[in-house]
Amino acid sequence: MDGARLPGTSVDDGDRIVAHVDMDCFYAACERRREPPLEGDPVVVGMGFEPGETHGAVATASYEAREYGVDSAMAISAALERLPRKVDAVDDPALDVADAGFYRPVDMEYYESVSGRVRAILHDCAPVVREVSIDEAYLDVTDETDWNTVEQWAARLKDEIRSTVGVPASVGVAPTMSAAKVASDRDKPDGLVVVEPGDVRDFFADLPVEDVHGVGPVTAEELDDLGIETAGDLASADPDVLEERFGERGLEIYSYARGEDDREVTPRGRPKSLSRESAFTEATDDRAELGDRVRSLAASVADRATSKDALYQTIGIKVVTPPFDVNTRARSLPGPVDEPELVESVALDLLDEFEGQRVRKVGVRVSNLSFTAGEQASLGGFEGANDDTATTGPGADEVNDDGTSEPAPDGQVTLTGAAWAEGDASDDAATPPVDGQTTIDDFCK
Ligand code: TTP
Ligand code: CA
């Protein structure tokens, strides 16, 4: 087994165990799967390398090809300069066949079918799988294993994928999604890295800030201006400075850099909530302005829910008052509904409590979602069924309601992207496995 367990000081069985699976040089691995003689040679998958073609880019390169400096997104002409095609090298005495590679065109249909086989294994092994892309997924394996055995568990998962499907995977295991993702990348290809609870912050410390969830190249450059180069620098930066420079996102990336990430692994297509929020340039206590903003957020959220065929049973608001006090209020209905007017009226009703207070940001959320087709509940009992919940204080969002999010793009403005609005980012439809095979009945048990 090639696993690398980082030095652990504490093992807490109460922590969530998240595995991130990321296939190695995926398209190239797929090409090797159907053409085994390519194994061990440099393989480039891309477009534009046939005679007469001048434009195109590399989709991916095998690790052998990467040694020649060929990598994803590179112009195909640049790749060919670094690594000529074998077919050209055999005819050209100026080229060395040993320093040439195999080029293959992109065949998405085939890669999707291989991806489907991998996904089928992942779904057999974990109750909750979040597919992120064609070759990447998060698994919540808390109930499948424990911190003492998770390394073996992950090694078996890798073996299973390799032997059943024939492609290599790297796996990262950690108590948070962000650490698991970084861990899967740490020891590629064919990697296995376990970051135990208590080690997450140390694990991040020396990494470049770009590895922190939510930090893109633009933010990384701005952080660099502030003298923040590593995740460790970010973790020990002054949160007020970060907040001033990047708004609420500054506080989010600060938390992620500190290893704090309470996002739950949720399947795509099934967000736990849908929300929208919006910040004011200056905090305001103008009731009309606040009401207008809440109305438009409510309409947007309700729209979103309707378009997803989602019924909601809880309607809530978030009100952020200076400096960073996050207040949430929610009201549950007797049954799931799709009633845009109700989202607006409940949200405005909940806003009343904040009359006279200055507000920096407001949000509207529907949660307690159901996606099954069918009749919505009668509203008859609504008035009598108030079940208000309230939380107050910094960071006191309602718990467990949001789906997970992808990093907010750099420079994004306020409508979505903050933690409370994450449900919006998690609602893509799940891609069903291409075929339902696999015979691994008691694997993962
Ligand atoms: P990645 O997971 O980013 O890369 P990879 O699987 O090829 O290599 P690694 O071992 O580093 O994970 O992307 C998955 C696939 O997506 C990749 O095989 C090809 C495709 N892709 C593109 O088509 N263009 C790109 O720019 C990138 C980055 C990926
Ligand atoms: Ca990959």
GROMACS .gro file of C-alpha atoms and ligand atoms in nm:
model
  475
    1MET     CA    1   0.000   0.000   0.000
    2ASP     CA    2   0.132   0.342  -0.084
    3GLY     CA    3  -0.060   0.540   0.172
    4ALA     CA    4   0.108   0.821   0.358
    5ARG     CA    5  -0.046   0.884   0.696
    6LEU     CA    6   0.050   1.222   0.822
    7PRO     CA    7   0.167   1.235   1.181
    8GLY     CA    8  -0.144   1.219   1.394
    9THR     CA    9  -0.183   1.347   1.742
   10SER     CA   10  -0.548   1.289   1.800
   11VAL     CA   11  -0.800   1.050   1.660
   12ASP     CA   12  -1.153   1.156   1.726
   13ASP     CA   13  -1.412   0.907   1.617
   14GLY     CA   14  -1.678   1.175   1.640
   15ASP     CA   15  -1.542   1.357   1.336
   16ARG     CA   16  -1.687   1.323   0.994
   17ILE     CA   17  -1.474   1.118   0.756
   18VAL     CA   18  -1.466   1.258   0.405
   19ALA     CA   19  -1.291   1.090   0.114
   20HIS     CA   20  -1.211   1.276  -0.206
   21VAL     CA   21  -1.152   1.057  -0.508
   22ASP     CA   22  -0.975   1.210  -0.808
   23MET     CA   23  -0.882   0.993  -1.104
   24ASP     CA   24  -0.527   1.027  -1.234
   25CYS     CA   25  -0.472   1.183  -1.578
   26PHE     CA   26  -0.824   1.068  -1.644
   27TYR     CA   27  -0.869   1.095  -2.021
   28ALA     CA   28  -0.522   0.950  -2.078
   29ALA     CA   29  -0.600   0.668  -1.834
   30CYS     CA   30  -0.918   0.595  -2.031
   31GLU     CA   31  -0.718   0.578  -2.353
   32ARG     CA   32  -0.483   0.331  -2.189
   33ARG     CA   33  -0.775   0.127  -2.066
   34ARG     CA   34  -0.881   0.049  -2.422
   35GLU     CA   35  -0.530   0.047  -2.560
   36PRO     CA   36  -0.314  -0.122  -2.294
   37PRO     CA   37   0.014  -0.098  -2.492
   38LEU     CA   38   0.008   0.277  -2.413
   39GLU     CA   39   0.081   0.193  -2.050
   40GLY     CA   40   0.414   0.342  -1.942
   41ASP     CA   41   0.452   0.568  -2.246
   42PRO     CA   42   0.382   0.941  -2.269
   43VAL     CA   43   0.019   0.989  -2.377
   44VAL     CA   44  -0.137   1.321  -2.471
   45VAL     CA   45  -0.511   1.361  -2.519
   46GLY     CA   46  -0.621   1.669  -2.705
   47MET     CA   47  -0.727   1.824  -3.031
   48GLY     CA   48  -0.550   1.969  -3.330
   49PHE     CA   49  -0.248   1.745  -3.371
   50GLU     CA   50  -0.343   1.577  -3.698
   51PRO     CA   51  -0.164   1.694  -4.015
   52GLY     CA   52  -0.327   2.011  -4.148
   53GLU     CA   53  -0.469   2.106  -3.810
   54THR     CA   54  -0.313   2.409  -3.652
   55HIS     CA   55  -0.525   2.490  -3.351
   56GLY     CA   56  -0.610   2.287  -3.049
   57ALA     CA   57  -0.524   2.229  -2.689
   58VAL     CA   58  -0.415   1.953  -2.460
   59ALA     CA   59  -0.698   1.811  -2.248
   60THR     CA   60  -0.463   1.606  -2.038
   61ALA     CA   61  -0.128   1.435  -2.045
   62SER     CA   62  -0.010   1.117  -1.878
   63TYR     CA   63   0.245   1.166  -1.602
   64GLU     CA   64   0.518   1.045  -1.840
   65ALA     CA   65   0.420   1.321  -2.086
   66ARG     CA   66   0.411   1.577  -1.804
   67GLU     CA   67   0.782   1.512  -1.754
   68TYR     CA   68   0.832   1.672  -2.094
   69GLY     CA   69   0.644   1.979  -1.978
   70VAL     CA   70   0.316   1.889  -2.146
   71ASP     CA   71   0.006   1.967  -1.941
   72SER     CA   72  -0.366   2.041  -1.958
   73ALA     CA   73  -0.476   2.353  -2.147
   74MET     CA   74  -0.144   2.393  -2.326
   75ALA     CA   75  -0.161   2.480  -2.698
   76ILE     CA   76  -0.118   2.160  -2.894
   77SER     CA   77   0.162   2.323  -3.096
   78ALA     CA   78   0.357   2.385  -2.775
   79ALA     CA   79   0.299   2.026  -2.667
   80LEU     CA   80   0.424   1.892  -3.000
   81GLU     CA   81   0.738   2.103  -2.967
   82ARG     CA   82   0.812   1.951  -2.628
   83LEU     CA   83   0.700   1.603  -2.711
   84PRO     CA   84   0.674   1.508  -3.080
   85ARG     CA   85   0.438   1.237  -3.196
   86LYS     CA   86   0.581   0.886  -3.222
   87VAL     CA   87   0.446   0.855  -3.576
   88ASP     CA   88   0.646   1.161  -3.679
   89ALA     CA   89   0.956   1.060  -3.488
   90VAL     CA   90   0.992   0.724  -3.665
   91ASP     CA   91   1.013   0.902  -4.001
   92ASP     CA   92   1.230   1.190  -3.893
   93PRO     CA   93   1.596   1.119  -3.823
   94ALA     CA   94   1.619   1.449  -3.634
   95LEU     CA   95   1.374   1.316  -3.373
   96ASP     CA   96   1.427   1.045  -3.114
   97VAL     CA   97   1.143   0.793  -3.093
   98ALA     CA   98   1.227   0.738  -2.727
   99ASP     CA   99   1.146   1.103  -2.661
  100ALA     CA  100   0.816   1.105  -2.844
  101GLY     CA  101   0.462   1.037  -2.732
  102PHE     CA  102   0.126   0.901  -2.837
  103TYR     CA  103  -0.142   1.157  -2.915
  104ARG     CA  104  -0.509   1.068  -2.901
  105PRO     CA  105  -0.822   1.275  -2.981
  106VAL     CA  106  -1.079   1.350  -2.710
  107ASP     CA  107  -1.360   1.095  -2.696
  108MET     CA  108  -1.602   1.224  -2.434
  109GLU     CA  109  -1.856   0.951  -2.482
  110TYR     CA  110  -1.602   0.688  -2.392
  111TYR     CA  111  -1.469   0.883  -2.092
  112GLU     CA  112  -1.826   0.928  -1.966
  113SER     CA  113  -1.881   0.554  -1.985
  114VAL     CA  114  -1.565   0.485  -1.785
  115SER     CA  115  -1.663   0.755  -1.538
  116GLY     CA  116  -2.001   0.582  -1.496
  117ARG     CA  117  -1.829   0.259  -1.398
  118VAL     CA  118  -1.619   0.439  -1.141
  119ARG     CA  119  -1.923   0.618  -1.002
  120ALA     CA  120  -2.107   0.289  -0.966
  121ILE     CA  121  -1.830   0.166  -0.738
  122LEU     CA  122  -1.829   0.487  -0.537
  123HIS     CA  123  -2.204   0.463  -0.482
  124ASP     CA  124  -2.168   0.103  -0.372
  125CYS     CA  125  -1.909   0.204  -0.116
  126ALA     CA  126  -2.056   0.513   0.042
  127PRO     CA  127  -2.409   0.621   0.127
  128VAL     CA  128  -2.342   0.981   0.028
  129VAL     CA  129  -2.149   1.062  -0.287
  130ARG     CA  130  -2.111   1.408  -0.432
  131GLU     CA  131  -1.999   1.390  -0.792
  132VAL     CA  132  -1.808   1.704  -0.874
  133SER     CA  133  -1.689   1.635  -1.225
  134ILE     CA  134  -1.629   1.352  -1.467
  135ASP     CA  135  -1.339   1.223  -1.259
  136GLU     CA  136  -1.385   1.360  -0.910
  137ALA     CA  137  -1.618   1.294  -0.617
  138TYR     CA  138  -1.652   1.339  -0.243
  139LEU     CA  139  -1.773   1.054  -0.025
  140ASP     CA  140  -1.899   1.077   0.330
  141VAL     CA  141  -1.771   0.751   0.476
  142THR     CA  142  -1.821   0.828   0.844
  143ASP     CA  143  -2.045   0.527   0.891
  144GLU     CA  144  -1.842   0.293   0.673
  145THR     CA  145  -1.511   0.304   0.854
  146ASP     CA  146  -1.326   0.478   1.135
  147TRP     CA  147  -1.000   0.668   1.167
  148ASN     CA  148  -0.807   0.355   1.258
  149THR     CA  149  -0.910   0.165   0.949
  150VAL     CA  150  -0.986   0.432   0.693
  151GLU     CA  151  -0.649   0.403   0.525
  152GLN     CA  152  -0.710   0.036   0.450
  153TRP     CA  153  -1.063   0.119   0.347
  154ALA     CA  154  -0.939   0.378   0.098
  155ALA     CA  155  -0.668   0.146  -0.032
  156ARG     CA  156  -0.932  -0.117  -0.103
  157LEU     CA  157  -1.145   0.140  -0.279
  158LYS     CA  158  -0.852   0.233  -0.502
  159ASP     CA  159  -0.780  -0.134  -0.571
  160GLU     CA  160  -1.142  -0.196  -0.651
  161ILE     CA  161  -1.151   0.086  -0.904
  162ARG     CA  162  -0.825  -0.027  -1.057
  163SER     CA  163  -0.917  -0.394  -1.083
  164THR     CA  164  -1.282  -0.352  -1.181
  165VAL     CA  165  -1.258  -0.054  -1.413
  166GLY     CA  166  -0.889  -0.046  -1.497
  167VAL     CA  167  -0.804   0.316  -1.420
  168PRO     CA  168  -0.594   0.462  -1.137
  169ALA     CA  169  -0.734   0.690  -0.869
  170SER     CA  170  -0.589   0.907  -0.596
  171VAL     CA  171  -0.777   0.935  -0.269
  172GLY     CA  172  -0.755   1.191   0.008
  173VAL     CA  173  -0.923   1.134   0.342
  174ALA     CA  174  -0.981   1.407   0.600
  175PRO     CA  175  -1.246   1.536   0.839
  176THR     CA  176  -1.335   1.819   0.598
  177MET     CA  177  -1.407   1.843   0.228
  178SER     CA  178  -1.137   2.102   0.162
  179ALA     CA  179  -0.866   1.903   0.337
  180ALA     CA  180  -0.974   1.582   0.163
  181LYS     CA  181  -0.946   1.753  -0.174
  182VAL     CA  182  -0.598   1.883  -0.108
  183ALA     CA  183  -0.499   1.544   0.032
  184SER     CA  184  -0.604   1.359  -0.283
  185ASP     CA  185  -0.373   1.585  -0.482
  186ARG     CA  186  -0.080   1.551  -0.245
  187ASP     CA  187   0.063   1.222  -0.358
  188LYS     CA  188  -0.057   1.185  -0.719
  189PRO     CA  189  -0.060   0.964  -0.917
  190ASP     CA  190  -0.198   0.658  -0.736
  191GLY     CA  191  -0.191   0.855  -0.413
  192LEU     CA  192  -0.347   0.791  -0.078
  193VAL     CA  193  -0.315   1.051   0.196
  194VAL     CA  194  -0.503   1.051   0.525
  195VAL     CA  195  -0.521   1.371   0.728
  196GLU     CA  196  -0.649   1.292   1.072
  197PRO     CA  197  -0.863   1.522   1.284
  198GLY     CA  198  -0.644   1.766   1.467
  199ASP     CA  199  -0.387   1.772   1.187
  200VAL     CA  200  -0.581   1.973   0.933
  201ARG     CA  201  -0.437   2.312   1.017
  202ASP     CA  202  -0.081   2.180   1.016
  203PHE     CA  203  -0.152   2.002   0.692
  204PHE     CA  204  -0.254   2.331   0.532
  205ALA     CA  205   0.016   2.546   0.685
  206ASP     CA  206   0.280   2.531   0.411
  207LEU     CA  207   0.047   2.507   0.116
  208PRO     CA  208   0.013   2.799  -0.125
  209VAL     CA  209  -0.301   3.007  -0.062
  210GLU     CA  210  -0.442   2.889  -0.396
  211ASP     CA  211  -0.500   2.552  -0.231
  212VAL     CA  212  -0.745   2.705   0.013
  213HIS     CA  213  -1.106   2.649  -0.087
  214GLY     CA  214  -1.249   2.970  -0.237
  215VAL     CA  215  -0.914   3.128  -0.323
  216GLY     CA  216  -0.871   3.172  -0.697
  217PRO     CA  217  -0.577   3.325  -0.883
  218VAL     CA  218  -0.707   3.683  -0.848
  219THR     CA  219  -0.756   3.655  -0.473
  220ALA     CA  220  -0.420   3.482  -0.441
  221GLU     CA  221  -0.254   3.781  -0.606
  222GLU     CA  222  -0.432   4.023  -0.377
  223LEU     CA  223  -0.335   3.816  -0.076
  224ASP     CA  224   0.022   3.821  -0.200
  225ASP     CA  225   0.007   4.202  -0.192
  226LEU     CA  226  -0.078   4.169   0.175
  227GLY     CA  227   0.223   3.943   0.227
  228ILE     CA  228   0.006   3.633   0.256
  229GLU     CA  229   0.156   3.353   0.051
  230THR     CA  230   0.073   3.032   0.232
  231ALA     CA  231  -0.241   2.892   0.386
  232GLY     CA  232  -0.058   2.922   0.717
  233ASP     CA  233  -0.008   3.296   0.656
  234LEU     CA  234  -0.377   3.326   0.582
  235ALA     CA  235  -0.473   3.128   0.892
  236SER     CA  236  -0.280   3.367   1.113
  237ALA     CA  237  -0.374   3.688   0.930
  238ASP     CA  238  -0.587   3.958   1.090
  239PRO     CA  239  -0.948   3.869   1.008
  240ASP     CA  240  -1.050   4.236   1.021
  241VAL     CA  241  -0.803   4.318   0.745
  242LEU     CA  242  -0.931   4.027   0.537
  243GLU     CA  243  -1.290   4.131   0.593
  244GLU     CA  244  -1.212   4.488   0.494
  245ARG     CA  245  -1.040   4.378   0.177
  246PHE     CA  246  -1.260   4.089   0.062
  247GLY     CA  247  -1.586   4.131   0.253
  248GLU     CA  248  -1.746   3.826   0.406
  249ARG     CA  249  -1.552   3.601   0.171
  250GLY     CA  250  -1.237   3.717   0.347
  251LEU     CA  251  -1.367   3.563   0.667
  252GLU     CA  252  -1.462   3.246   0.485
  253ILE     CA  253  -1.121   3.186   0.334
  254TYR     CA  254  -0.969   3.270   0.672
  255SER     CA  255  -1.177   2.991   0.827
  256TYR     CA  256  -1.096   2.744   0.551
  257ALA     CA  257  -0.724   2.817   0.592
  258ARG     CA  258  -0.762   2.734   0.960
  259GLY     CA  259  -0.902   2.396   0.866
  260GLU     CA  260  -1.255   2.498   0.959
  261ASP     CA  261  -1.498   2.372   0.702
  262ASP     CA  262  -1.834   2.242   0.814
  263ARG     CA  263  -1.972   2.183   0.468
  264GLU     CA  264  -2.147   1.850   0.450
  265VAL     CA  265  -2.107   1.612   0.163
  266THR     CA  266  -2.440   1.625  -0.017
  267PRO     CA  267  -2.534   1.459  -0.342
  268ARG     CA  268  -2.564   1.684  -0.642
  269GLY     CA  269  -2.915   1.755  -0.749
  270ARG     CA  270  -3.041   1.750  -0.394
  271PRO     CA  271  -2.947   2.074  -0.223
  272LYS     CA  272  -3.062   2.098   0.135
  273SER     CA  273  -3.159   2.457   0.089
  274LEU     CA  274  -3.172   2.735  -0.165
  275SER     CA  275  -3.073   3.083  -0.067
  276ARG     CA  276  -2.982   3.423  -0.195
  277GLU     CA  277  -2.824   3.704  -0.007
  278SER     CA  278  -2.719   4.053  -0.081
  279ALA     CA  279  -2.501   4.308   0.097
  280PHE     CA  280  -2.551   4.683   0.123
  281THR     CA  281  -2.266   4.916   0.042
  282GLU     CA  282  -2.336   5.086   0.373
  283ALA     CA  283  -2.531   4.936   0.660
  284THR     CA  284  -2.888   5.065   0.653
  285ASP     CA  285  -3.192   5.076   0.880
  286ASP     CA  286  -3.419   5.204   0.605
  287ARG     CA  287  -3.714   4.971   0.629
  288ALA     CA  288  -3.829   5.040   0.272
  289GLU     CA  289  -3.487   4.964   0.132
  290LEU     CA  290  -3.456   4.648   0.341
  291GLY     CA  291  -3.804   4.536   0.247
  292ASP     CA  292  -3.738   4.588  -0.123
  293ARG     CA  293  -3.421   4.387  -0.104
  294VAL     CA  294  -3.588   4.105   0.084
  295ARG     CA  295  -3.874   4.102  -0.168
  296SER     CA  296  -3.640   4.065  -0.460
  297LEU     CA  297  -3.434   3.797  -0.285
  298ALA     CA  298  -3.751   3.609  -0.195
  299ALA     CA  299  -3.868   3.618  -0.555
  300SER     CA  300  -3.532   3.496  -0.676
  301VAL     CA  301  -3.519   3.209  -0.429
  302ALA     CA  302  -3.876   3.105  -0.498
  303ASP     CA  303  -3.803   3.112  -0.870
  304ARG     CA  304  -3.504   2.895  -0.820
  305ALA     CA  305  -3.706   2.646  -0.618
  306THR     CA  306  -3.979   2.634  -0.879
  307SER     CA  307  -3.728   2.577  -1.156
  308LYS     CA  308  -3.582   2.286  -0.960
  309ASP     CA  309  -3.923   2.137  -0.879
  310ALA     CA  310  -3.834   2.181  -0.516
  311LEU     CA  311  -4.097   2.215  -0.248
  312TYR     CA  312  -3.996   2.385   0.075
  313GLN     CA  313  -4.127   2.355   0.423
  314THR     CA  314  -3.913   2.617   0.595
  315ILE     CA  315  -3.866   2.980   0.498
  316GLY     CA  316  -3.598   3.184   0.663
  317ILE     CA  317  -3.405   3.505   0.656
  318LYS     CA  318  -3.056   3.603   0.750
  319VAL     CA  319  -2.979   3.949   0.878
  320VAL     CA  320  -2.622   4.055   0.930
  321THR     CA  321  -2.578   4.351   1.161
  322PRO     CA  322  -2.251   4.535   1.221
  323PRO     CA  323  -1.991   4.431   1.290
  324PHE     CA  324  -2.049   4.068   1.184
  325ASP     CA  325  -2.345   3.945   1.380
  326VAL     CA  326  -2.529   3.687   1.182
  327ASN     CA  327  -2.891   3.646   1.286
  328THR     CA  328  -3.114   3.388   1.129
  329ARG     CA  329  -3.485   3.342   1.173
  330ALA     CA  330  -3.694   3.071   1.018
  331ARG     CA  331  -4.049   2.955   1.016
  332SER     CA  332  -4.167   2.609   0.932
  333LEU     CA  333  -4.488   2.535   0.751
  334PRO     CA  334  -4.710   2.235   0.812
  335GLY     CA  335  -4.609   2.078   0.483
  336PRO     CA  336  -4.392   2.133   0.177
  337VAL     CA  337  -4.512   2.405  -0.061
  338ASP     CA  338  -4.419   2.596  -0.374
  339GLU     CA  339  -4.570   2.936  -0.292
  340PRO     CA  340  -4.361   3.236  -0.399
  341GLU     CA  341  -4.595   3.485  -0.224
  342LEU     CA  342  -4.552   3.296   0.098
  343VAL     CA  343  -4.174   3.317   0.074
  344GLU     CA  344  -4.206   3.692   0.043
  345SER     CA  345  -4.462   3.741   0.317
  346VAL     CA  346  -4.290   3.514   0.568
  347ALA     CA  347  -3.953   3.672   0.495
  348LEU     CA  348  -4.092   4.023   0.543
  349ASP     CA  349  -4.267   3.913   0.859
  350LEU     CA  350  -3.944   3.776   1.001
  351LEU     CA  351  -3.766   4.097   0.903
  352ASP     CA  352  -4.001   4.298   1.129
  353GLU     CA  353  -3.807   4.187   1.431
  354PHE     CA  354  -3.508   4.387   1.310
  355GLU     CA  355  -3.698   4.715   1.279
  356GLY     CA  356  -3.468   5.004   1.361
  357GLN     CA  357  -3.147   4.801   1.343
  358ARG     CA  358  -2.873   4.879   1.096
  359VAL     CA  359  -2.820   4.592   0.856
  360ARG     CA  360  -2.519   4.511   0.639
  361LYS     CA  361  -2.658   4.215   0.459
  362VAL     CA  362  -2.986   4.029   0.418
  363GLY     CA  363  -3.060   3.684   0.285
  364VAL     CA  364  -3.363   3.468   0.217
  365ARG     CA  365  -3.360   3.094   0.230
  366VAL     CA  366  -3.598   2.808   0.175
  367SER     CA  367  -3.503   2.477   0.328
  368ASN     CA  368  -3.641   2.146   0.435
  369LEU     CA  369  -3.673   2.072   0.067
  370SER     CA  370  -3.846   1.784  -0.099
  371PHE     CA  371  -3.820   1.691  -0.461
  372THR     CA  372  -4.075   1.418  -0.496
  373ALA     CA  373  -4.343   1.504  -0.746
  374GLY     CA  374  -4.685   1.534  -0.595
  375GLU     CA  375  -4.937   1.757  -0.434
  376GLN     CA  376  -4.817   2.022  -0.201
  377ALA     CA  377  -4.957   2.033   0.148
  378SER     CA  378  -5.270   2.227   0.221
  379LEU     CA  379  -5.192   2.561   0.373
  380GLY     CA  380  -5.490   2.542   0.601
  381GLY     CA  381  -5.295   2.482   0.914
  382PHE     CA  382  -5.019   2.728   0.847
  383GLU     CA  383  -5.121   2.998   1.090
  384GLY     CA  384  -5.137   2.756   1.375
  385ALA     CA  385  -4.820   2.576   1.289
  386ASN     CA  386  -4.556   2.834   1.356
  387ASP     CA  387  -4.235   2.676   1.456
  388ASP     CA  388  -4.005   2.969   1.457
  389THR     CA  389  -3.643   2.895   1.511
  390ALA     CA  390  -3.388   3.156   1.588
  391THR     CA  391  -3.019   3.179   1.632
  392THR     CA  392  -2.818   3.485   1.705
  393GLY     CA  393  -2.456   3.578   1.725
  394PRO     CA  394  -2.149   3.573   1.510
  395GLY     CA  395  -2.152   3.284   1.270
  396ALA     CA  396  -2.470   3.149   1.420
  397ASP     CA  397  -2.625   3.030   1.098
  398GLU     CA  398  -2.886   2.763   1.122
  399VAL     CA  399  -2.701   2.440   1.105
  400ASN     CA  400  -2.715   2.157   0.859
  401ASP     CA  401  -2.928   2.325   0.604
  402ASP     CA  402  -2.702   2.424   0.324
  403GLY     CA  403  -2.567   2.211   0.052
  404THR     CA  404  -2.203   2.231  -0.033
  405SER     CA  405  -2.059   2.481  -0.273
  406GLU     CA  406  -1.787   2.510  -0.523
  407PRO     CA  407  -1.548   2.796  -0.463
  408ALA     CA  408  -1.702   3.129  -0.548
  409PRO     CA  409  -1.532   3.271  -0.854
  410ASP     CA  410  -1.296   3.552  -0.783
  411GLY     CA  411  -1.442   3.897  -0.797
  412GLN     CA  412  -1.793   3.768  -0.763
  413VAL     CA  413  -2.042   4.017  -0.635
  414THR     CA  414  -2.279   3.964  -0.356
  415LEU     CA  415  -2.581   3.771  -0.468
  416THR     CA  416  -2.448   3.426  -0.397
  417GLY     CA  417  -2.131   3.263  -0.287
  418ALA     CA  418  -2.132   3.312   0.088
  419ALA     CA  419  -2.176   3.016   0.315
  420TRP     CA  420  -2.543   3.071   0.370
  421ALA     CA  421  -2.606   3.089   0.000
  422GLU     CA  422  -2.423   2.772  -0.077
  423GLY     CA  423  -2.727   2.563  -0.152
  424ASP     CA  424  -2.748   2.742  -0.482
  425ALA     CA  425  -2.417   2.607  -0.589
  426SER     CA  426  -2.503   2.250  -0.515
  427ASP     CA  427  -2.809   2.195  -0.719
  428ASP     CA  428  -2.689   2.056  -1.046
  429ALA     CA  429  -2.855   1.741  -1.155
  430ALA     CA  430  -2.677   1.421  -1.071
  431THR     CA  431  -2.549   1.223  -1.365
  432PRO     CA  432  -2.671   0.870  -1.336
  433PRO     CA  433  -2.410   0.599  -1.370
  434VAL     CA  434  -2.374   0.494  -1.729
  435ASP     CA  435  -2.411   0.133  -1.639
  436GLY     CA  436  -2.517  -0.022  -1.318
  437GLN     CA  437  -2.259  -0.298  -1.308
  438THR     CA  438  -2.013  -0.397  -1.040
  439THR     CA  439  -2.007  -0.705  -0.835
  440ILE     CA  440  -1.861  -0.593  -0.513
  441ASP     CA  441  -2.143  -0.691  -0.287
  442ASP     CA  442  -1.962  -0.682   0.039
  443PHE     CA  443  -1.674  -0.462  -0.051
  444CYS     CA  444  -1.673  -0.162   0.184
  445LYS     CA  445  -1.849  -0.352   0.459
  446TTP     P1  446  -0.811   1.692  -1.391
  446TTP     O1  447  -0.862   1.608  -1.280
  446TTP     O2  448  -0.784   1.835  -1.363
  446TTP     O3  449  -0.677   1.633  -1.448
  446TTP     P2  450  -0.636   1.485  -1.479
  446TTP     O4  451  -0.735   1.386  -1.427
  446TTP     O5  452  -0.610   1.472  -1.626
  446TTP     O6  453  -0.498   1.472  -1.403
  446TTP     P3  454  -0.470   1.463  -1.247
  446TTP     O7  455  -0.401   1.331  -1.231
  446TTP     O8  456  -0.380   1.577  -1.220
  446TTP     O9  457  -0.600   1.469  -1.175
  446TTP    O10  458  -0.912   1.687  -1.510
  446TTP     C1  459  -0.989   1.571  -1.542
  446TTP     C2  460  -1.006   1.561  -1.690
  446TTP    O11  461  -1.067   1.680  -1.739
  446TTP     C3  462  -0.876   1.550  -1.764
  446TTP    O12  463  -0.832   1.414  -1.774
  446TTP     C4  464  -0.908   1.611  -1.896
  446TTP     C5  465  -1.014   1.713  -1.868
  446TTP     N1  466  -0.954   1.849  -1.867
  446TTP     C6  467  -0.962   1.923  -1.985
  446TTP    O13  468  -1.019   1.879  -2.085
  446TTP     N2  469  -0.902   2.047  -1.987
  446TTP     C7  470  -0.836   2.099  -1.880
  446TTP    O14  471  -0.783   2.211  -1.888
  446TTP     C8  472  -0.831   2.021  -1.759
  446TTP     C9  473  -0.759   2.076  -1.639
  446TTP    C10  474  -0.892   1.897  -1.759
  447CA      CA  475  -0.811   1.399  -1.212
   0.00000   0.00000   0.00000
